[in-house]
Structures are given as C-alpha cells and as structure tokens.
Short mmCIF file of C-alpha atoms in Angstrom, two decimals:
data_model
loop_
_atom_site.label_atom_id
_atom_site.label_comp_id
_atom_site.label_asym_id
_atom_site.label_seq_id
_atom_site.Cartn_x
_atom_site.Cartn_y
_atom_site.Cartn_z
CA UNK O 1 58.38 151.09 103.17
CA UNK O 2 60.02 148.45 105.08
CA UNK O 3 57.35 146.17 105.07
CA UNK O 4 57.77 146.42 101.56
CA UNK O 5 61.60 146.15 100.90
CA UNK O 6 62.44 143.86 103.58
CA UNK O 7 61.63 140.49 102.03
CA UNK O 8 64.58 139.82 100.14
CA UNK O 9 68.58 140.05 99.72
CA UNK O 10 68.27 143.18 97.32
CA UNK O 11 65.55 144.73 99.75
CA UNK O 12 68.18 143.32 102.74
CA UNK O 13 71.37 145.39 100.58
CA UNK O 14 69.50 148.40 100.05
CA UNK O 15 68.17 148.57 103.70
CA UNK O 16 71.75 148.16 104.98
CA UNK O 17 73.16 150.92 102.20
CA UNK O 18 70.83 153.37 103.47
CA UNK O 19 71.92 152.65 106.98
CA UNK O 20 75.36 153.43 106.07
CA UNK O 21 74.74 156.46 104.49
CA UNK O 22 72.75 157.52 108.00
CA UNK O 23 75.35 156.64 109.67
CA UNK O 24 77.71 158.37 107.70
CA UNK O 25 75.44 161.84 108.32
CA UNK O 26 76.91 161.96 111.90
CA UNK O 27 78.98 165.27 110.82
CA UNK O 28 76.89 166.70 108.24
CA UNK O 29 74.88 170.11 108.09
CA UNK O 30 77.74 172.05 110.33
CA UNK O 31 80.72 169.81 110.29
CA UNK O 32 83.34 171.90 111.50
CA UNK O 33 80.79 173.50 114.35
CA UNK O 34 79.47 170.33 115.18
CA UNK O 35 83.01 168.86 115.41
CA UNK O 36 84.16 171.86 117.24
CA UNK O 37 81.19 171.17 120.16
CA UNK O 38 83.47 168.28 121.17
CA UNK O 39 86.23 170.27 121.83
CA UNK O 40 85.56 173.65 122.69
CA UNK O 41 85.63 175.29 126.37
CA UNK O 42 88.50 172.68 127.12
CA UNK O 43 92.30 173.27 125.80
CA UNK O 44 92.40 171.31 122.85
CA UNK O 45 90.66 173.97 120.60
CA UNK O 46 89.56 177.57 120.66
CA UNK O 47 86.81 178.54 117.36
CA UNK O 48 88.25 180.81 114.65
CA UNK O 49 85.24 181.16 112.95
CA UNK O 50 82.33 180.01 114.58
CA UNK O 51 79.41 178.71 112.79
CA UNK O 52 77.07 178.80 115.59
CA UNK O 53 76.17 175.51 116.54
CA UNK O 54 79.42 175.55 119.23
CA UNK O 55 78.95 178.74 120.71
CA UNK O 56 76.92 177.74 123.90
CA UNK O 57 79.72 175.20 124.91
CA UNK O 58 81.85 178.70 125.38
CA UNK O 59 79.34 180.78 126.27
CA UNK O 60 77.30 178.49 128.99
CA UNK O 61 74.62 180.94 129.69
CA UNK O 62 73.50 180.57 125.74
CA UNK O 63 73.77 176.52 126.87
CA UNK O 64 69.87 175.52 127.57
CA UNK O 65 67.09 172.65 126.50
CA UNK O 66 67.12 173.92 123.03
CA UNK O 67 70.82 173.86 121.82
CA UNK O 68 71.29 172.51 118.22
CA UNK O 69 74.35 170.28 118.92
CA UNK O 70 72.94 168.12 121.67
CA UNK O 71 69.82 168.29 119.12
CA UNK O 72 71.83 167.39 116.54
CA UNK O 73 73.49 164.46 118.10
CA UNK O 74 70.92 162.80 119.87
CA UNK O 75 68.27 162.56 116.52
CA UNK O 76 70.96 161.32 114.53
CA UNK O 77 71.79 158.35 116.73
CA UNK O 78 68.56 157.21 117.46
CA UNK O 79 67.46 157.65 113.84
CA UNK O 80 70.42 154.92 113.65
CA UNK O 81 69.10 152.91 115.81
CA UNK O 82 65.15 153.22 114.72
CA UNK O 83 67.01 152.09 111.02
CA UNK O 84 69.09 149.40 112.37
CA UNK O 85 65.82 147.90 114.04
CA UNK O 86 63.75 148.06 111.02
CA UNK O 87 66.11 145.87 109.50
CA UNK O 88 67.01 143.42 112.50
CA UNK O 89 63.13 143.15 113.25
CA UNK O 90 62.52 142.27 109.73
CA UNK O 91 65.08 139.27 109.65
CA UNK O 92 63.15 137.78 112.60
CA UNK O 93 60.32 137.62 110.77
CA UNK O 94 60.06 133.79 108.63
CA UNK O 95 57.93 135.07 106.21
CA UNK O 96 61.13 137.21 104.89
CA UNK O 97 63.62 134.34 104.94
CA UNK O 98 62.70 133.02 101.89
CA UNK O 99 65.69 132.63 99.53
CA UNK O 100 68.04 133.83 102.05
CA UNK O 101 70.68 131.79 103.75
CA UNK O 102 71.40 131.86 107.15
CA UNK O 103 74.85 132.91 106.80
CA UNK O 104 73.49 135.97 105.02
CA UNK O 105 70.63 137.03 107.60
CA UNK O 106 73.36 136.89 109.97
CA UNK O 107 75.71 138.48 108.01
CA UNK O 108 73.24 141.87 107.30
CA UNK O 109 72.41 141.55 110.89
CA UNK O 110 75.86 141.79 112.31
CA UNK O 111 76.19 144.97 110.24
CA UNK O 112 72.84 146.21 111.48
CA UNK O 113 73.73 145.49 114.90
CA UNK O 114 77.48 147.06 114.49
CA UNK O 115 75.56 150.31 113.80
CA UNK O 116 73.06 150.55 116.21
CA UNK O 117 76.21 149.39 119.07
CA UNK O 118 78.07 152.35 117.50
CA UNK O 119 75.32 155.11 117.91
CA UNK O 120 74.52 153.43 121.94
CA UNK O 121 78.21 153.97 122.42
CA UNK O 122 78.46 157.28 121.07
CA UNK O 123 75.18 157.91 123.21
CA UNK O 124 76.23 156.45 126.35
CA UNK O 125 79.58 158.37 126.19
CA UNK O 126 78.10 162.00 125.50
CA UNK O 127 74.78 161.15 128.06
CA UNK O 128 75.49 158.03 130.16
CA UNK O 129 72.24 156.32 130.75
CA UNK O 130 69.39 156.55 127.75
CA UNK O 131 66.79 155.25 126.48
CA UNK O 132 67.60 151.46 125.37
CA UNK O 133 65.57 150.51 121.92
CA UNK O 134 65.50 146.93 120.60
CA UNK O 135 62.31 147.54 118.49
CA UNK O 136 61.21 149.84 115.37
CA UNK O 137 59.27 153.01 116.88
CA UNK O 138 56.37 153.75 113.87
CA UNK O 139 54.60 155.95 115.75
CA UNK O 140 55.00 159.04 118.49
CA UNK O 141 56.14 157.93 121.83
CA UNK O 142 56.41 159.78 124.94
CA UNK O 143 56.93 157.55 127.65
CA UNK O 144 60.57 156.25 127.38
CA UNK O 145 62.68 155.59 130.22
CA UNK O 146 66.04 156.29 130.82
CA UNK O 147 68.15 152.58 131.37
CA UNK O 148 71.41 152.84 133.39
CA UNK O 149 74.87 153.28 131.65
CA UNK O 150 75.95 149.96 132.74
CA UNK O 151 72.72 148.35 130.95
CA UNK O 152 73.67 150.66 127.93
CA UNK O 153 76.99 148.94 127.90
CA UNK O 154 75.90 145.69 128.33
CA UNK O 155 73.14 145.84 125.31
CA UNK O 156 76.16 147.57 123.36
CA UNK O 157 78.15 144.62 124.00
CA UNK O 158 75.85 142.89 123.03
CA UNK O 159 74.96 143.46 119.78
CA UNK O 160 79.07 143.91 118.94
CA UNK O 161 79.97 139.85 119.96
CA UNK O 162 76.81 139.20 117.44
CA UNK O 163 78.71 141.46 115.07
CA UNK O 164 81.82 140.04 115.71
CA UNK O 165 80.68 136.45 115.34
CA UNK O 166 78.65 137.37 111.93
CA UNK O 167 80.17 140.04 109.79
CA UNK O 168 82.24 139.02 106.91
CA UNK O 169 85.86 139.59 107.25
CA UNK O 170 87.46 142.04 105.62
CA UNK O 171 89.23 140.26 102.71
CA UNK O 172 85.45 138.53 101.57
CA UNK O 173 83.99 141.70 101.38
CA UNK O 174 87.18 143.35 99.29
CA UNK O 175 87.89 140.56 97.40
CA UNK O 176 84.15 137.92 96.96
CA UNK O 177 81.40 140.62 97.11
CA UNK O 178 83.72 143.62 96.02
CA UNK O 179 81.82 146.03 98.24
CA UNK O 180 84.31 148.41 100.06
CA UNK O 181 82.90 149.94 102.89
CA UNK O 182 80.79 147.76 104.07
CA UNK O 183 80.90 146.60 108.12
CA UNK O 184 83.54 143.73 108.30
CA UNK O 185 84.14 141.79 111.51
CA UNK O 186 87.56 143.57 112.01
CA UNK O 187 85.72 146.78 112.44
CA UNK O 188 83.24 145.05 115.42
CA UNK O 189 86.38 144.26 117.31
CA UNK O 190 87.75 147.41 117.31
CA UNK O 191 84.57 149.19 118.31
CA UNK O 192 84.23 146.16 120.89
CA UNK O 193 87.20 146.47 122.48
CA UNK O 194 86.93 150.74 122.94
CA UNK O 195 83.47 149.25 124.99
CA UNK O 196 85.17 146.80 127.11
CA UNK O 197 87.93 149.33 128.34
CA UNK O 198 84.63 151.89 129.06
CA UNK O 199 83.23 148.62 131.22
CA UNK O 200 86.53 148.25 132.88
CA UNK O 201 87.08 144.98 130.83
CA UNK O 202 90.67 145.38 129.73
CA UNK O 203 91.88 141.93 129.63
CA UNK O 204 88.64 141.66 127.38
CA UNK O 205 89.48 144.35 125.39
CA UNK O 206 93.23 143.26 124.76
CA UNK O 207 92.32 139.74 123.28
CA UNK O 208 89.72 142.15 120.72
CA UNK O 209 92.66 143.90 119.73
#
C-alpha cells in the first residue's frame, strides 16, 4: 500500500518502476486492434484481420457508450495518472523525506509528473477537455467535472517544465545509476515541445527541440 512503500528511496524506485510498467500497458490486451482504432475509417489503414476492438470505428452504428477502445484508453490513462499522484502526493508529505535528498524527491517527481503530462496529453488529444486530477482518488467518485482543453494543456505544461527542470539527463541515468529506461529530461522536452505546438506555442516549442 502506498502509505506503506512511500517512505523511502527503495519504496520511491519501486513506486516509479511500477508506474513505468503502467505506462508501458498503453497497447496491451489487443495491440494490433487497439492500434488499428487510431487509424481505421480514415486512409491510412484498412483491418485485415480484425480482432474486434476496431470494428465500430468502421462500422459507426456498432460505435455507442460501451465500446472497448474508448474503454480501453480512457482507464489506462487515468490509472496513470491516479499512480503518478500516489507518488507525487507522497513526496509532499515531510514525514517521508527522511533520508532523501532534495535532488532525488525532485528527481522521482519529474518522472512522476512526465507520466501523468503524457497520459493528459494523450487524453486531451483523443477527448479535448477532461477531467483534471492533481490528487490520489482512494475511493468511488462520481462527481467529476470536465476542465477545458486549454486548462488541460496548461496543467500538462505544467507538470513537463517541472520535468524538464528535474529529471536526470540522459547520460546520469546510462552511465551513474545504470538504469536504462528510466524518464530522462531529454524525453520531457520532446513531449513538451509536441504540447506547445498543440497550444499554438511554436517559438516555445522550437527552443524545446
């Protein structure tokens, strides 16, 4: 349980190690279907073999409230973000800084954050405006509102100059901690910069790049 794990660097690595693998389950369970939603009914690709999860987005009139993908893709990203804000909450809290340098909170935090931008983003693209999240949910909720794109983009923003400001570079994590894959600050920019040409900030995005 978080309250449990979240007091110290090794509860801080394995929180952020699940988090990756979560995020890494964004094309899991039908890959090739799920992939295949993002494309289909346009002229980029036609389904050879469908698996089932695509077929409403060529057949509208299967297309209602129930349909798997938009399922699909909407649970994973907020379970993201409920993840990412289990850890982000926790590194607020001064009874779990204990042993922990600044440097470092920040550091796991600018990965936490990099996550949570990238599900908002991937969100905001597919829905526009959704419900914005900043806190662990630990219990059923029912009254969320839906925030405006542009305030999507702004939180998404953000949390990615925190990133960029606070992840390790890429050469300390290959070459100090020895820990390929995780979020380094090169990888905050890029996803920054894709945001700031969706808010019309291309000058901004330019100097990311």
């Amino acid at each position: 349980a978080p309250q449990n794990t979240l007091k110290d660097s090794l509860g801080f690595d394995a929180a952020i190690s699940g988090l990756t693998f979560e995020f890494r389950q964004q094309w899991t369970g039908e890959p090739q279907g799920l992939i295949c939603v993002m494309y289909v009914g346009t002229d980029l690709a036609i389904s050879v073999q469908p698996q089932g999860v695509e077929v409403p987005y060529t057949n509208y009139a299967a297309l209602n409230s129930q349909d798997q993908g938009a399922s699909v893709c909407w649970n994973w990203a907020y379970t993201v973000v409920n993840n990412a804000n289990f850890i982000i909450n926790a590194l607020h809290d001064p009874s779990n800084q204990v042993g922990m340098t600044a440097t470092y909170r920040n550091s796991i935090e600018g990965e936490a954050r990099f996550y949570r931008a990238w599900a908002y983003n991937f969100l905001s693209t597919l829905y526009g405006g959704v419900p914005l999240i900043d806190k662990p949910i630990t219990a059923p909720k029912t009254d969320f509102v839906r925030a405006t794109q542009t305030d999507v983009i702004n939180f998404i923003i953000t949390d990615l100059l925190f990133s960029t400001t606070n992840c390790r570079d890429i050469d300390y994590i290959s070459n100090v901690i020895k820990r390929e894959g995780r979020v380094c600050k090169s990888a905050a920019q890029q996803l920054l910069a894709e945001v700031y040409i969706r808010a019309g900030k291309s000058d901004l995005a330019e100097a990311q790049c």
